[in-house]
Each structure stands twice: as structure tokens, then as C-alpha cells.
Short mmCIF file of N, CA and C in Angstrom, two decimals:
data_model
loop_
_atom_site.label_atom_id
_atom_site.label_comp_id
_atom_site.label_asym_id
_atom_site.label_seq_id
_atom_site.Cartn_x
_atom_site.Cartn_y
_atom_site.Cartn_z
N MET R 1 52.96 107.07 121.87
CA MET R 1 52.83 107.42 120.46
C MET R 1 53.77 108.57 120.14
N HIS R 2 54.25 108.57 118.94
CA HIS R 2 55.13 109.63 118.47
C HIS R 2 54.29 110.67 117.73
N PRO R 3 54.14 111.87 118.28
CA PRO R 3 53.22 112.85 117.71
C PRO R 3 53.61 113.35 116.32
N ASN R 4 54.84 113.16 115.91
CA ASN R 4 55.26 113.63 114.59
C ASN R 4 55.49 112.50 113.61
N ASP R 5 55.09 111.30 113.97
CA ASP R 5 55.22 110.16 113.08
C ASP R 5 53.91 109.96 112.33
N ARG R 6 53.95 110.20 111.03
CA ARG R 6 52.72 110.14 110.23
C ARG R 6 52.03 108.79 110.30
N GLU R 7 52.82 107.72 110.30
CA GLU R 7 52.21 106.39 110.35
C GLU R 7 51.48 106.15 111.66
N SER R 8 52.06 106.59 112.76
CA SER R 8 51.41 106.43 114.07
C SER R 8 50.12 107.24 114.15
N VAL R 9 50.18 108.48 113.67
CA VAL R 9 48.99 109.34 113.70
C VAL R 9 47.91 108.78 112.77
N SER R 10 48.32 108.28 111.62
CA SER R 10 47.36 107.68 110.69
C SER R 10 46.69 106.46 111.30
N ALA R 11 47.48 105.64 112.00
CA ALA R 11 46.92 104.45 112.65
C ALA R 11 45.93 104.86 113.75
N ALA R 12 46.29 105.86 114.53
CA ALA R 12 45.39 106.33 115.59
C ALA R 12 44.10 106.90 114.99
N LEU R 13 44.22 107.60 113.88
CA LEU R 13 43.05 108.14 113.18
C LEU R 13 42.14 107.00 112.72
N ALA R 14 42.71 106.01 112.09
CA ALA R 14 41.92 104.88 111.60
C ALA R 14 41.24 104.15 112.75
N LEU R 15 41.95 103.94 113.84
CA LEU R 15 41.38 103.25 115.00
C LEU R 15 40.23 104.06 115.60
N SER R 16 40.40 105.36 115.69
CA SER R 16 39.34 106.22 116.23
C SER R 16 38.09 106.15 115.36
N ARG R 17 38.29 106.14 114.05
CA ARG R 17 37.14 106.06 113.15
C ARG R 17 36.45 104.71 113.28
N GLU R 18 37.23 103.63 113.40
CA GLU R 18 36.66 102.29 113.56
C GLU R 18 35.83 102.20 114.84
N LYS R 19 36.31 102.83 115.90
CA LYS R 19 35.62 102.78 117.19
C LYS R 19 34.42 103.72 117.24
N GLY R 20 34.26 104.55 116.21
CA GLY R 20 33.14 105.48 116.21
C GLY R 20 33.36 106.67 117.12
N ASP R 21 34.61 107.13 117.20
CA ASP R 21 34.97 108.27 118.06
C ASP R 21 35.37 109.45 117.17
N PRO R 22 34.38 110.19 116.66
CA PRO R 22 34.69 111.27 115.72
C PRO R 22 35.50 112.41 116.33
N ALA R 23 35.36 112.67 117.62
CA ALA R 23 36.12 113.76 118.24
C ALA R 23 37.62 113.44 118.23
N SER R 24 37.97 112.22 118.60
CA SER R 24 39.37 111.82 118.57
C SER R 24 39.88 111.76 117.14
N ALA R 25 39.06 111.22 116.25
CA ALA R 25 39.45 111.12 114.85
C ALA R 25 39.75 112.50 114.28
N LEU R 26 38.93 113.48 114.63
CA LEU R 26 39.15 114.84 114.15
C LEU R 26 40.48 115.38 114.67
N GLY R 27 40.76 115.14 115.93
CA GLY R 27 42.03 115.60 116.50
C GLY R 27 43.22 115.00 115.78
N TYR R 28 43.15 113.70 115.50
CA TYR R 28 44.24 113.05 114.77
C TYR R 28 44.32 113.54 113.33
N ALA R 29 43.19 113.78 112.70
CA ALA R 29 43.19 114.28 111.33
C ALA R 29 43.81 115.67 111.27
N GLU R 30 43.49 116.50 112.25
CA GLU R 30 44.08 117.84 112.28
C GLU R 30 45.58 117.78 112.53
N GLN R 31 45.99 116.85 113.39
CA GLN R 31 47.42 116.66 113.65
C GLN R 31 48.12 116.19 112.37
N LEU R 32 47.50 115.27 111.65
CA LEU R 32 48.06 114.77 110.40
C LEU R 32 48.12 115.87 109.36
N SER R 33 47.14 116.75 109.36
CA SER R 33 47.13 117.88 108.43
C SER R 33 48.32 118.81 108.68
N ARG R 34 48.68 118.98 109.94
CA ARG R 34 49.85 119.81 110.25
C ARG R 34 51.15 119.14 109.79
N LEU R 35 51.16 117.81 109.81
CA LEU R 35 52.34 117.07 109.37
C LEU R 35 52.43 116.98 107.85
N MET R 36 51.26 117.09 107.19
CA MET R 36 51.20 116.95 105.74
C MET R 36 50.37 118.10 105.16
N PRO R 37 50.87 119.32 105.26
CA PRO R 37 50.08 120.47 104.79
C PRO R 37 49.76 120.36 103.29
N GLY R 38 48.53 120.77 102.98
CA GLY R 38 48.10 120.78 101.59
C GLY R 38 47.58 119.45 101.09
N ASN R 39 47.49 118.43 101.95
CA ASN R 39 46.98 117.13 101.54
C ASN R 39 45.46 117.22 101.43
N ARG R 40 44.98 117.14 100.22
CA ARG R 40 43.55 117.34 99.94
C ARG R 40 42.67 116.28 100.63
N GLU R 41 43.13 115.04 100.65
CA GLU R 41 42.33 113.98 101.27
C GLU R 41 42.13 114.23 102.75
N ILE R 42 43.17 114.68 103.42
CA ILE R 42 43.06 114.95 104.85
C ILE R 42 42.16 116.15 105.09
N GLU R 43 42.29 117.17 104.26
CA GLU R 43 41.42 118.35 104.39
C GLU R 43 39.96 117.96 104.20
N ASP R 44 39.69 117.10 103.24
CA ASP R 44 38.31 116.64 103.00
C ASP R 44 37.80 115.83 104.19
N LEU R 45 38.67 114.99 104.75
CA LEU R 45 38.28 114.18 105.90
C LEU R 45 37.95 115.07 107.10
N ILE R 46 38.74 116.11 107.31
CA ILE R 46 38.47 117.04 108.41
C ILE R 46 37.11 117.69 108.24
N LYS R 47 36.80 118.12 107.03
CA LYS R 47 35.49 118.72 106.76
C LYS R 47 34.38 117.72 107.06
N GLN R 48 34.59 116.49 106.65
CA GLN R 48 33.58 115.44 106.88
C GLN R 48 33.39 115.18 108.37
N LEU R 49 34.47 115.13 109.13
CA LEU R 49 34.38 114.85 110.56
C LEU R 49 33.75 116.02 111.33
N LYS R 50 33.84 117.22 110.80
CA LYS R 50 33.26 118.39 111.47
C LYS R 50 31.75 118.48 111.27
N GLN R 51 31.20 117.72 110.36
CA GLN R 51 29.76 117.78 110.09
C GLN R 51 28.96 117.10 111.16
#
């Protein structure tokens, strides 16, 4: 996987959520947040995954 490719990280995030793996999904969401700073949807998703 390419750690700075938004599409790859987004796909990994979606797959983690589908598999019911919130810890991995959170890691990918945080990585995506670093690639797309200020993205409100990603910030909201991170908050949701931390609950």
C-alpha cells in the first residue's frame, strides 16, 4: 500500500469498517486526516470511531 495515496488509504479505511475492525479503521482515518487536513467528514469519522 502507498501510505500517501488518498485512494489507497480510503479503500483500506472502508475495508476495515466493513470487517468490523474499528482500531484499524481509526488508524486509517487518522492517516487520511494527515493527508487531507481540515476535512470535516474525516474529523467527524475519527470522533465516531473513538467512541
